[in-house]
mmCIF file of C-alpha atoms in Angstrom:
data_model
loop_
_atom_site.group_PDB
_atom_site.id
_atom_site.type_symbol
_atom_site.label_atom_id
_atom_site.label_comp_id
_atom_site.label_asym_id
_atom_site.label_seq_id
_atom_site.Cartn_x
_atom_site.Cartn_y
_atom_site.Cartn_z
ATOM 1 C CA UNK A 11 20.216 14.133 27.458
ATOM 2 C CA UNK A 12 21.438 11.808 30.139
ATOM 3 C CA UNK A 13 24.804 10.215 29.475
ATOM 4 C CA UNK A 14 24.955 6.698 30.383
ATOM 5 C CA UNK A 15 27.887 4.113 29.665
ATOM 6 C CA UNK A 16 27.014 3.244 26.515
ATOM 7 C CA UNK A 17 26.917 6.768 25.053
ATOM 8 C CA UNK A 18 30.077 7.876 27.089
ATOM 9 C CA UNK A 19 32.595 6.998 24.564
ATOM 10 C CA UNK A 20 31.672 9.659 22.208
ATOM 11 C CA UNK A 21 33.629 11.812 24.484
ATOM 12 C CA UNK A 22 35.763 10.413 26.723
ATOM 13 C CA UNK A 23 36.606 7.006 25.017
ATOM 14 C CA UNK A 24 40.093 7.948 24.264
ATOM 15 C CA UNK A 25 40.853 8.084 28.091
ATOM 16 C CA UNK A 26 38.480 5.472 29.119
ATOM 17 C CA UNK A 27 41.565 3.120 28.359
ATOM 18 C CA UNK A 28 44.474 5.075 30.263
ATOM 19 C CA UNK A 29 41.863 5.742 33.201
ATOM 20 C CA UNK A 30 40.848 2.074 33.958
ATOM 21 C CA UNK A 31 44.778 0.949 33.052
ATOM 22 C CA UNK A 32 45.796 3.623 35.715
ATOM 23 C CA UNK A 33 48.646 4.384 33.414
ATOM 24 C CA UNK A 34 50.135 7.339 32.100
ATOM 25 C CA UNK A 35 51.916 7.890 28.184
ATOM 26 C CA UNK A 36 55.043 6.935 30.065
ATOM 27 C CA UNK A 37 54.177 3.404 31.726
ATOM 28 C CA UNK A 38 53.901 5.135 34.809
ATOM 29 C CA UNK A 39 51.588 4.863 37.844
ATOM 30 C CA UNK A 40 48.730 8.057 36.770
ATOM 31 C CA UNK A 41 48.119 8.763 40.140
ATOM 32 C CA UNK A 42 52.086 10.107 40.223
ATOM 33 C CA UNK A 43 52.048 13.238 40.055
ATOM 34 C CA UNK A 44 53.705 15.059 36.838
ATOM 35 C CA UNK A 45 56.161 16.707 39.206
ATOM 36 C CA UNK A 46 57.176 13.103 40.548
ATOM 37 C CA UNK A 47 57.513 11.627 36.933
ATOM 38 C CA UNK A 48 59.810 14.252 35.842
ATOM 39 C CA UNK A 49 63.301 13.255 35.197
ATOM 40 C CA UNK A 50 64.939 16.605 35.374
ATOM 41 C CA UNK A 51 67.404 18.252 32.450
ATOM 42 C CA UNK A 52 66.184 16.207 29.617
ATOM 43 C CA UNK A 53 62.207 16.673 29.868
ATOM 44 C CA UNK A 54 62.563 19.989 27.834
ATOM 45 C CA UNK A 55 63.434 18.650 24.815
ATOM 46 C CA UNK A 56 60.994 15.557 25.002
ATOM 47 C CA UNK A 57 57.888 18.177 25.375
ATOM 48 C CA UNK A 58 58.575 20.584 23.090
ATOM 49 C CA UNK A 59 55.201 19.792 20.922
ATOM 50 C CA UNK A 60 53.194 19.995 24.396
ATOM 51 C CA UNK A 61 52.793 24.079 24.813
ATOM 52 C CA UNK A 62 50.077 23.446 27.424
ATOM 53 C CA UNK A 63 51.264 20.234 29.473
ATOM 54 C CA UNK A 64 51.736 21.540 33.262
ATOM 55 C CA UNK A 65 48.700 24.176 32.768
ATOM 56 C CA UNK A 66 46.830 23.702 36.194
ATOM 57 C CA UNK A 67 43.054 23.172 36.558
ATOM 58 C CA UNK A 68 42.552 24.200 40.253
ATOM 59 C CA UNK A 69 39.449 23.842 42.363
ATOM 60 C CA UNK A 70 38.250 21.845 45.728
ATOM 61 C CA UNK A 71 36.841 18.284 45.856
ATOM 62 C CA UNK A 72 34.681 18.734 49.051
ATOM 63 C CA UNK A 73 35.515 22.055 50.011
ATOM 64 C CA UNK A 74 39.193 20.841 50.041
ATOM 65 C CA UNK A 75 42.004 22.611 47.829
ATOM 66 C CA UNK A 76 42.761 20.343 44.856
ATOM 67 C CA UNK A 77 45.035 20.866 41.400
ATOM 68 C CA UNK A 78 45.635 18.543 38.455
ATOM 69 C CA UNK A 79 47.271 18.819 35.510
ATOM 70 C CA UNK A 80 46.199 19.349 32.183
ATOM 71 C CA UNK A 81 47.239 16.179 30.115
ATOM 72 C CA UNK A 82 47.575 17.154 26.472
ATOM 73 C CA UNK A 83 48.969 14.148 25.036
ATOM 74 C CA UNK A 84 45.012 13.130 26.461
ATOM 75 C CA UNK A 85 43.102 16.213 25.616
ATOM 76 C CA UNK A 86 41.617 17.338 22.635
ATOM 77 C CA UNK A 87 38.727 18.749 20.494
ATOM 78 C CA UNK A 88 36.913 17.889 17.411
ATOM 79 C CA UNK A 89 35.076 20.801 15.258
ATOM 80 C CA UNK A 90 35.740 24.383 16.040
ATOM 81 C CA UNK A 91 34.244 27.248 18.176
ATOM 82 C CA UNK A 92 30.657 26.384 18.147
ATOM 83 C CA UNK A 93 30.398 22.854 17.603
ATOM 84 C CA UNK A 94 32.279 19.716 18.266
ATOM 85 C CA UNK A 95 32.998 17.963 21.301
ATOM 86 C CA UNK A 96 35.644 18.725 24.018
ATOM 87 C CA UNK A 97 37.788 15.738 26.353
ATOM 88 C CA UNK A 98 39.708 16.738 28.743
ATOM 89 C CA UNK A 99 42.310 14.585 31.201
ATOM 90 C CA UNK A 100 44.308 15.922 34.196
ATOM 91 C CA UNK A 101 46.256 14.764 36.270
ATOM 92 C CA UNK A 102 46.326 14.842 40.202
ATOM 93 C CA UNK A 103 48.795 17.357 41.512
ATOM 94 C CA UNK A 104 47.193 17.423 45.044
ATOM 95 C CA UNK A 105 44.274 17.161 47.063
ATOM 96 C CA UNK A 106 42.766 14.753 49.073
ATOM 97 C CA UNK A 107 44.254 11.115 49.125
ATOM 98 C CA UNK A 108 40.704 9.443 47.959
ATOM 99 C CA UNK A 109 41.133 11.487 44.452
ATOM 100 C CA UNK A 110 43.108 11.100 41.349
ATOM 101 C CA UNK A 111 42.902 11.985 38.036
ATOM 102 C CA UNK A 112 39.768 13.853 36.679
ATOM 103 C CA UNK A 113 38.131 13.588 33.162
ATOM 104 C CA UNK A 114 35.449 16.032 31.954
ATOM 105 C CA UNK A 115 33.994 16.191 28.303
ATOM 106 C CA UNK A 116 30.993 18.195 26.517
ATOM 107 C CA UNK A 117 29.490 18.527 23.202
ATOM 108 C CA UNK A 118 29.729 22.111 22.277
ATOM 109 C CA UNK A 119 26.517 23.633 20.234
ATOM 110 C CA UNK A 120 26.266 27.322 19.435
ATOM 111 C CA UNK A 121 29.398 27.574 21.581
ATOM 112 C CA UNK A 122 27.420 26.484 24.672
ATOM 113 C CA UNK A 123 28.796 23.489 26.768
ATOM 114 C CA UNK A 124 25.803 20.314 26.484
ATOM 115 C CA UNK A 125 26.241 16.871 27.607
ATOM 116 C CA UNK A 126 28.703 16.951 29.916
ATOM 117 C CA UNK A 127 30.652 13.867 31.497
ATOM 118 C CA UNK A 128 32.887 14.251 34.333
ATOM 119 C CA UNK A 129 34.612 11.247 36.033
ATOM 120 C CA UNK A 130 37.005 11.609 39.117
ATOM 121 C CA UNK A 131 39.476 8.280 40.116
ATOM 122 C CA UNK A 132 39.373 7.144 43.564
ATOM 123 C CA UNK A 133 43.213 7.809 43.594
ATOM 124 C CA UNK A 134 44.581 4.421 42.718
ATOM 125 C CA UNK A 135 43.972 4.803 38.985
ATOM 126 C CA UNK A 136 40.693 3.356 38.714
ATOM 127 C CA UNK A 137 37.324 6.092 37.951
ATOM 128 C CA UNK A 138 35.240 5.650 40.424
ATOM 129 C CA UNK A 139 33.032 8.469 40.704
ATOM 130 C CA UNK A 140 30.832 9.554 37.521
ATOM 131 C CA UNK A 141 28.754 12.734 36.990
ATOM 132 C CA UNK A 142 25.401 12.412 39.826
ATOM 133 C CA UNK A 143 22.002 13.013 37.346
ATOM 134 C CA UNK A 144 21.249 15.746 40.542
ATOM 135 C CA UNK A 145 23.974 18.046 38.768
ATOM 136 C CA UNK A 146 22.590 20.593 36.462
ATOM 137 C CA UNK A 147 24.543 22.690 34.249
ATOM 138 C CA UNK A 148 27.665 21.392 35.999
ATOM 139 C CA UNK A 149 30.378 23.411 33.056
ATOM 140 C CA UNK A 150 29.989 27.335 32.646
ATOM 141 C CA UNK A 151 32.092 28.550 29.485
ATOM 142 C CA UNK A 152 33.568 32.342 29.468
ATOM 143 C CA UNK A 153 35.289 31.765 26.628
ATOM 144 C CA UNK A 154 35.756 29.486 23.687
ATOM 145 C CA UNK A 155 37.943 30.551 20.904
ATOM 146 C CA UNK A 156 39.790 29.125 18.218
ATOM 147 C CA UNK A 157 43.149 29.746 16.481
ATOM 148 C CA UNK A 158 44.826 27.608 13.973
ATOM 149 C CA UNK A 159 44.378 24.018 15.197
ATOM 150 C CA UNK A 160 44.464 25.219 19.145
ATOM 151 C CA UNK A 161 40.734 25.754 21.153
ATOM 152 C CA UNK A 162 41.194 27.943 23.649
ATOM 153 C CA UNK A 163 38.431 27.606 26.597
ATOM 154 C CA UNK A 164 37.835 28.861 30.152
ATOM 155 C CA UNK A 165 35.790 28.112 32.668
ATOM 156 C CA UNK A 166 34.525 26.370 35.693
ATOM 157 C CA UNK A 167 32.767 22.630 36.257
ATOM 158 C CA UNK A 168 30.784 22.651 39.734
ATOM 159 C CA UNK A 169 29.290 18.868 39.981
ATOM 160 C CA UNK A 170 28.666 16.171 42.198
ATOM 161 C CA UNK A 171 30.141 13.132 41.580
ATOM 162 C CA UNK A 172 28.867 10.268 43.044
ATOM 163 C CA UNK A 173 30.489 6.618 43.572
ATOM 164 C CA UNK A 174 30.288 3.542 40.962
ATOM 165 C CA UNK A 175 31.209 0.384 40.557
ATOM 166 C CA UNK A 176 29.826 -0.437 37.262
ATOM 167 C CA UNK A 177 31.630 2.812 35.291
ATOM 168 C CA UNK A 178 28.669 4.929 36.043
ATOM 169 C CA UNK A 179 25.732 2.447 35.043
ATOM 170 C CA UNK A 180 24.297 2.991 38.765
ATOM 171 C CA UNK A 181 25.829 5.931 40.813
ATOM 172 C CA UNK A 182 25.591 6.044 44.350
ATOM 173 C CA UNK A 183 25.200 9.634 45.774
ATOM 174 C CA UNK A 184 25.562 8.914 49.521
ATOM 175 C CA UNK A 185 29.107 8.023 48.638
ATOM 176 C CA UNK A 186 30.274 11.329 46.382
ATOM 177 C CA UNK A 187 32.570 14.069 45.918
ATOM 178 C CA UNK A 188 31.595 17.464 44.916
ATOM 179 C CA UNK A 189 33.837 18.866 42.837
ATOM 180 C CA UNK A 190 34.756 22.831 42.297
ATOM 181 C CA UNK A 191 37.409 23.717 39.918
ATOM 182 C CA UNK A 192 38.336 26.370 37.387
ATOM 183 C CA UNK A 193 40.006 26.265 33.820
ATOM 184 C CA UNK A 194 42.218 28.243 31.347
ATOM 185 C CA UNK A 195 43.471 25.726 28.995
ATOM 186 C CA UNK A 196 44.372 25.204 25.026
ATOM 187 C CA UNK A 197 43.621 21.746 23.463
ATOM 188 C CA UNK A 198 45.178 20.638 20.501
ATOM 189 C CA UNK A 199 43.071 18.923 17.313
ATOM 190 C CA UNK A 200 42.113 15.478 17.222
ATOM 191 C CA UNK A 201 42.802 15.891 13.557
ATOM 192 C CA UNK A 202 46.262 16.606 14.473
#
């Protein structure tokens, strides 16, 4: 099944807002990077419910090294081990200026990743780059397991992304990124 716009907010609708706004939880700029909005000795306290928040997703964007960070105030899944759908949002730690935040979603049936979205910002808080229709299979799973109301998933997304100005209705692959990165992350509920 091809994703276009108007199926995309199945999974990543509940970022779609943040992404285009550019703005984090906070109020602040989402292209700063977590390190950069932290305000030192009280930040403990004020993420105690966030076990995950700093986990990084690591990778290259065009055979450059790139991190982000997982955002679980953004992330979540629906369903359980098998099925249910997965959104993910991270954060830009580093890479190359053009980049920001990344978003990447999937249905997941019989445990398998299907349907995937992936969108990458161009840096300045606005997505820009949506998953190219020449990617196939772009998310590999090694493990999917749930405990209580935690999922706990790794793996790897290997796409291209290619550019849009019409949140991903036409997609430009002369003007793309591909994107390698790897993942060992817990989501939280959406029931939560």
């Amino acid at each position: 099944m091809s994703f276009r716009p108007f199926k995309r907010s199945a999974i990543l609708l509940p970022i779609a807002a943040l992404l285009i706004t550019g703005c984090s939880p906070d109020g602040q700029e989402s292209g700063t990077s977590p390190a950069a909005q932290s305000s030192g000795a009280g930040d403990g306290a004020a993420s105690t419910g966030r076990q995950d928040e700093g986990t990084l997703i690591t990778g290259t964007v065009n055979g450059q090294p790139a991190s982000w960070s997982l955002w679980t105030m953004q992330s979540d899944f629906t369903g359980d081990a098998s099925s249910g759908t997965v959104s993910v949002m991270a954060r830009k730690v580093s890479g190359p200026d053009d980049i920001g935040n990344i978003a990447f979603g999937f249905e997941l049936g019989g445990g398998k990743p299907n349907n995937p979205e992936i969108t990458l910002d161009n840096g300045e808080g606005k997505r820009a780059f949506y998953l190219s229709s020449s990617s196939t299979a772009p998310v590999t799973l090694n493990k999917v397991e749930k405990s209580g109301e935690q999922l706990h998933l790794s793996g790897s997304v290997s796409a291209k992304l290619g550019h849009s100005t019409d949140f991903g209705r036409t997609i430009d692959d002369s003007k793309s990124h591909a994107v390698e990165l790897t993942f060992d992350i817990k989501l939280d509920s959406l029931s939560q």
